[in-house]
Coordinates of C-alpha atoms in Angstrom, one line a residue:
M1 CA 0.0 0.0 0.0
E2 CA 2.8 2.4 0.9
R3 CA 4.4 1.8 -2.5
L4 CA 1.2 2.7 -4.4
L5 CA 0.4 5.7 -2.2
N6 CA 4.0 7.1 -2.6
N7 CA 4.8 6.1 -6.2
G8 CA 1.6 4.9 -7.9
Y9 CA -0.2 6.8 -10.6
I10 CA -4.0 6.5 -10.8
P11 CA -5.1 7.7 -14.3
T12 CA -8.1 9.9 -13.5
D13 CA -9.8 12.0 -16.1
A14 CA -8.4 15.1 -14.6
A15 CA -4.8 13.8 -14.6
E16 CA -5.0 12.6 -18.2
S17 CA -6.5 15.9 -19.3
A18 CA -3.5 17.7 -17.7
I19 CA -1.0 15.4 -19.4
N20 CA -2.7 16.1 -22.8
W21 CA -2.4 19.8 -22.0
M22 CA 1.3 19.4 -21.4
D23 CA 1.6 17.5 -24.7
E24 CA -0.1 20.4 -26.5
R25 CA 2.5 22.8 -25.1
R26 CA 5.3 20.5 -26.1
F27 CA 4.0 20.1 -29.7
L28 CA 3.5 23.8 -30.1
K29 CA 6.8 24.7 -28.3
Q30 CA 5.0 26.9 -25.8
C31 CA 5.5 27.6 -22.1
G32 CA 2.9 27.2 -19.4
R33 CA 1.9 26.9 -15.8
L34 CA 0.3 24.0 -13.9
V35 CA -1.2 25.7 -11.0
A36 CA -2.9 23.9 -8.1
P37 CA -3.2 24.1 -4.3
R38 CA -1.0 21.9 -2.1
G39 CA -2.2 18.3 -1.9
S40 CA -3.6 18.2 -5.4
G41 CA -1.2 15.6 -6.7
K42 CA 0.7 17.9 -9.2
S43 CA 4.1 16.6 -8.2
R44 CA 3.1 13.0 -8.9
L45 CA 1.6 14.1 -12.2
C46 CA 4.9 15.7 -13.2
E47 CA 6.7 12.5 -12.3
E48 CA 4.3 10.5 -14.5
Y49 CA 4.8 12.8 -17.5
E50 CA 8.6 12.5 -17.1
D51 CA 8.3 8.7 -16.9
R52 CA 6.4 8.5 -20.1
D53 CA 9.3 10.0 -22.1
F54 CA 12.3 9.9 -19.9
D55 CA 14.8 10.8 -22.6
R56 CA 13.2 14.0 -23.8
V57 CA 11.4 15.3 -20.6
I58 CA 13.3 16.3 -17.5
R59 CA 11.9 17.3 -14.2
V60 CA 13.5 19.2 -11.4
K61 CA 12.1 20.2 -8.0
A62 CA 13.0 23.7 -6.9
P63 CA 14.0 24.1 -3.2
T64 CA 13.1 27.1 -1.1
G65 CA 14.8 30.3 -2.4
C66 CA 16.1 28.5 -5.5
S67 CA 18.5 30.8 -7.4
S68 CA 19.0 30.8 -11.1
K69 CA 22.4 29.0 -10.8
Q70 CA 20.8 26.4 -8.5
V71 CA 17.9 25.5 -10.8
H72 CA 20.3 25.3 -13.8
R73 CA 22.6 23.0 -11.9
L74 CA 19.5 20.8 -11.2
I75 CA 18.6 20.8 -14.9
L76 CA 22.1 19.7 -15.8
K77 CA 21.9 16.9 -13.2
A78 CA 18.5 15.8 -14.5
M79 CA 20.1 15.6 -18.0
N80 CA 22.8 13.2 -16.6
H81 CA 25.3 15.7 -17.9
A82 CA 28.8 14.4 -17.5
A83 CA 30.5 17.8 -17.0
K84 CA 31.7 18.6 -13.5
I85 CA 30.5 22.1 -12.4
R86 CA 32.5 23.7 -9.6
R87 CA 30.6 25.7 -7.1
R88 CA 31.8 29.0 -8.6
D89 CA 31.1 28.1 -12.2
D90 CA 27.9 29.4 -13.9
P91 CA 25.9 26.5 -15.3
R92 CA 23.5 28.6 -17.4
A93 CA 25.6 28.7 -20.6
M94 CA 26.1 24.9 -20.4
V95 CA 22.3 24.3 -20.1
V96 CA 21.7 26.5 -23.2
E97 CA 24.4 24.6 -25.1
S98 CA 23.1 21.2 -24.0
V99 CA 19.4 21.3 -24.6
M100 CA 19.5 20.6 -28.4
P101 CA 22.3 18.0 -28.3
F102 CA 20.5 16.1 -25.5
E103 CA 17.2 16.4 -27.5
I104 CA 15.4 17.9 -24.5
E105 CA 11.9 18.9 -25.4
V106 CA 10.3 19.7 -22.1
I107 CA 11.7 21.0 -18.8
L108 CA 9.3 20.7 -15.9
I109 CA 10.0 22.8 -12.8
D110 CA 8.1 21.5 -9.8
N111 CA 7.6 23.8 -6.8
A112 CA 8.2 26.7 -9.1
Q113 CA 6.9 29.2 -6.6
N114 CA 10.2 28.7 -4.9
L115 CA 12.2 30.2 -7.8
A116 CA 14.0 33.5 -7.3
V117 CA 13.3 36.4 -9.7
E118 CA 16.5 36.0 -11.7
A119 CA 15.7 32.3 -12.2
F120 CA 12.4 33.2 -13.9
S121 CA 14.2 35.7 -16.2
D122 CA 16.9 33.2 -17.2
L123 CA 14.5 30.4 -17.9
K124 CA 12.6 32.8 -20.1
D125 CA 15.8 33.6 -21.9
L126 CA 16.4 29.8 -22.3
Y127 CA 13.1 29.4 -24.0
D128 CA 13.5 32.5 -26.2
E129 CA 16.9 31.1 -27.5
K130 CA 16.1 27.4 -27.8
K131 CA 12.3 27.2 -27.9
V132 CA 12.3 24.3 -25.4
T133 CA 9.0 24.0 -23.6
I134 CA 9.2 25.1 -20.0
I135 CA 6.3 24.2 -17.7
F136 CA 6.2 25.6 -14.2
S137 CA 4.2 23.5 -11.6
G138 CA 3.3 25.3 -8.4
T139 CA 0.8 26.8 -6.0
P140 CA -1.2 30.0 -6.8
D141 CA 1.8 31.9 -5.3
L142 CA 3.6 31.1 -8.6
D143 CA 1.2 33.4 -10.6
V144 CA 1.7 36.1 -8.0
S145 CA 5.5 36.0 -8.3
L146 CA 5.4 36.0 -12.1
E147 CA 3.0 39.0 -12.1
Q148 CA 5.2 40.9 -9.7
V149 CA 8.2 40.6 -12.0
G150 CA 6.2 41.3 -15.1
L151 CA 6.8 37.8 -16.6
L152 CA 3.3 36.3 -16.4
E153 CA 2.7 36.9 -20.1
S154 CA 5.9 35.1 -20.9
F155 CA 4.3 31.9 -19.6
P156 CA 0.8 32.6 -20.8
Y157 CA -0.8 29.2 -20.8
S158 CA -2.2 27.9 -17.6
Y159 CA -3.9 24.7 -16.5
P160 CA -5.6 24.7 -13.1
L161 CA -5.8 21.6 -11.0
G162 CA -8.0 21.2 -8.0
S163 CA -10.5 19.0 -6.4
L164 CA -11.4 15.8 -8.2
S165 CA -14.9 15.3 -9.6
E166 CA -17.0 12.8 -7.7
A167 CA -16.5 10.2 -10.4
D168 CA -12.7 10.6 -10.3
F169 CA -12.5 10.6 -6.5
K170 CA -14.5 7.4 -6.4
K171 CA -12.2 5.9 -9.1
V172 CA -9.2 6.7 -6.9
L173 CA -10.7 5.1 -3.8
D174 CA -11.8 2.0 -5.7
T175 CA -8.3 1.7 -7.2
I176 CA -6.7 2.0 -3.8
E177 CA -9.1 -0.6 -2.4
A178 CA -8.4 -3.1 -5.2
K179 CA -4.7 -2.6 -5.7
A180 CA -3.2 -1.4 -2.4
L181 CA -5.3 -2.3 0.6
N182 CA -5.9 -6.0 -0.1
L183 CA -7.6 -6.5 3.2
P184 CA -9.8 -9.5 4.2
F185 CA -13.0 -7.4 3.9
E186 CA -13.9 -4.6 1.5
S187 CA -13.7 -1.1 3.1
K188 CA -16.2 0.3 0.5
L189 CA -14.5 3.7 0.8
S190 CA -16.4 5.1 -2.2
E191 CA -19.8 4.5 -0.7
G192 CA -22.2 6.1 1.8
E193 CA -20.9 7.9 4.9
K194 CA -17.3 6.7 4.4
F195 CA -17.2 8.5 1.0
E196 CA -18.9 11.6 2.5
L197 CA -16.3 11.8 5.4
L198 CA -13.4 11.3 3.0
T199 CA -14.7 13.9 0.6
T200 CA -15.2 16.5 3.5
C201 CA -11.8 15.8 5.1
T202 CA -9.7 15.9 2.0
G203 CA -11.7 18.4 -0.2
S204 CA -11.4 15.6 -2.9
L205 CA -7.7 16.4 -3.2
I206 CA -5.7 13.3 -4.0
G207 CA -2.6 14.4 -2.1
R208 CA -4.5 15.0 1.1
L209 CA -6.2 11.6 0.7
M210 CA -2.8 9.8 0.5
K211 CA -1.8 11.5 3.8
L212 CA -5.0 10.6 5.5
L213 CA -5.2 6.9 4.7
P214 CA -2.3 5.7 6.8
T215 CA -4.0 7.3 9.9
A216 CA -7.3 5.7 8.9
I217 CA -5.5 2.3 8.7
L218 CA -3.8 2.8 12.1
Y219 CA -7.2 3.7 13.7
S220 CA -8.8 0.6 12.2
V221 CA -6.3 -1.9 13.8
Q222 CA -8.1 -4.0 16.4
K223 CA -6.7 -6.0 19.3
V224 CA -7.6 -9.7 19.0
S225 CA -9.8 -11.0 21.7
E226 CA -8.5 -13.8 24.0
Q227 CA -10.9 -16.2 22.3
E228 CA -9.5 -15.5 18.9
A229 CA -5.9 -15.3 19.9
D230 CA -3.6 -18.3 20.0
Q231 CA -3.1 -19.0 23.7
T232 CA 0.5 -20.0 23.1
E233 CA 1.4 -16.4 22.1
S234 CA 2.8 -14.2 24.9
Q235 CA 2.5 -10.9 23.1
P236 CA -0.9 -9.1 22.3
M237 CA -2.1 -9.8 18.8
Y238 CA -3.8 -7.4 16.5
K239 CA -5.8 -7.6 13.2
L240 CA -6.9 -5.3 10.4
D241 CA -10.0 -6.5 8.6
S242 CA -10.9 -3.2 6.8
I243 CA -10.8 0.6 7.2
S244 CA -13.6 1.1 9.6
L245 CA -16.3 3.8 9.7
E246 CA -15.4 4.6 13.3
A247 CA -11.8 5.3 12.2
L248 CA -13.0 7.8 9.6
R249 CA -15.4 9.4 12.1
K250 CA -12.5 9.8 14.6
I251 CA -10.3 11.4 11.9
A252 CA -13.2 13.7 10.8
V253 CA -13.4 15.2 14.3
G254 CA -9.7 16.1 14.0
Y255 CA -10.4 17.9 10.7
G256 CA -13.2 19.9 12.3
V257 CA -16.0 18.0 10.8
K258 CA -19.1 17.8 13.0
V259 CA -20.0 14.2 13.4
P260 CA -23.6 13.6 14.5
F261 CA -24.1 12.9 18.2
G262 CA -23.7 9.3 19.0
K263 CA -21.6 8.4 16.0
S264 CA -18.2 9.6 17.3
S265 CA -16.1 7.5 19.7
S266 CA -15.7 9.0 23.2
K267 CA -12.0 9.3 22.9

């Protein structure tokens, strides 16, 4: 389950539509912005796009306060460039010279809201010179930063990600149930009150769901009764049959969701 939650890709309609949008920018040699709130799954989406064409698409993740030199170093590293760049060397010219020989068509900058002003400017210059598609992925703060430095029109195409549709959210839950949980009994997360609680707690954002599920699993673990346990065991035994409704109700209270009286556990 942990492998799927951390590395798995679930092809929802929203995700595939975003990937098609990135393909359009690539085909037309245009730059753009993938803008979404935290927890919407945009980083995993960028990973998936890179995985589909690893040789021509590179993805870097901008750390906080990422300078122009720093992001260009990351780009060289993502290219698997053999050149050794000393700390004092400027990698920007090498990136410009390497894009065409390495046949790079798309550069994805994840967490792009962390880029410094000069990084935006230098990446714009890279596009102007080599016409390599540059796609920024970030929170709405990305648009604010680009607007402040007068570069929003240089990256004019935007694709907004957000909450999943009801159908997509149910598809995600059913996929997790079938391919990740593999529990003795179906949890039926996409039905009834369980679905309502998960929708309310996560806002139908896939990233938030992936963070919530491990807690739901923990809260669903039950101690085996003495009648069920093997009397030869000296340590307490536990079991996990399914993700319980009580576990989700308990989590919902922590998210500020009002659970009807009598439905929430006392602790």
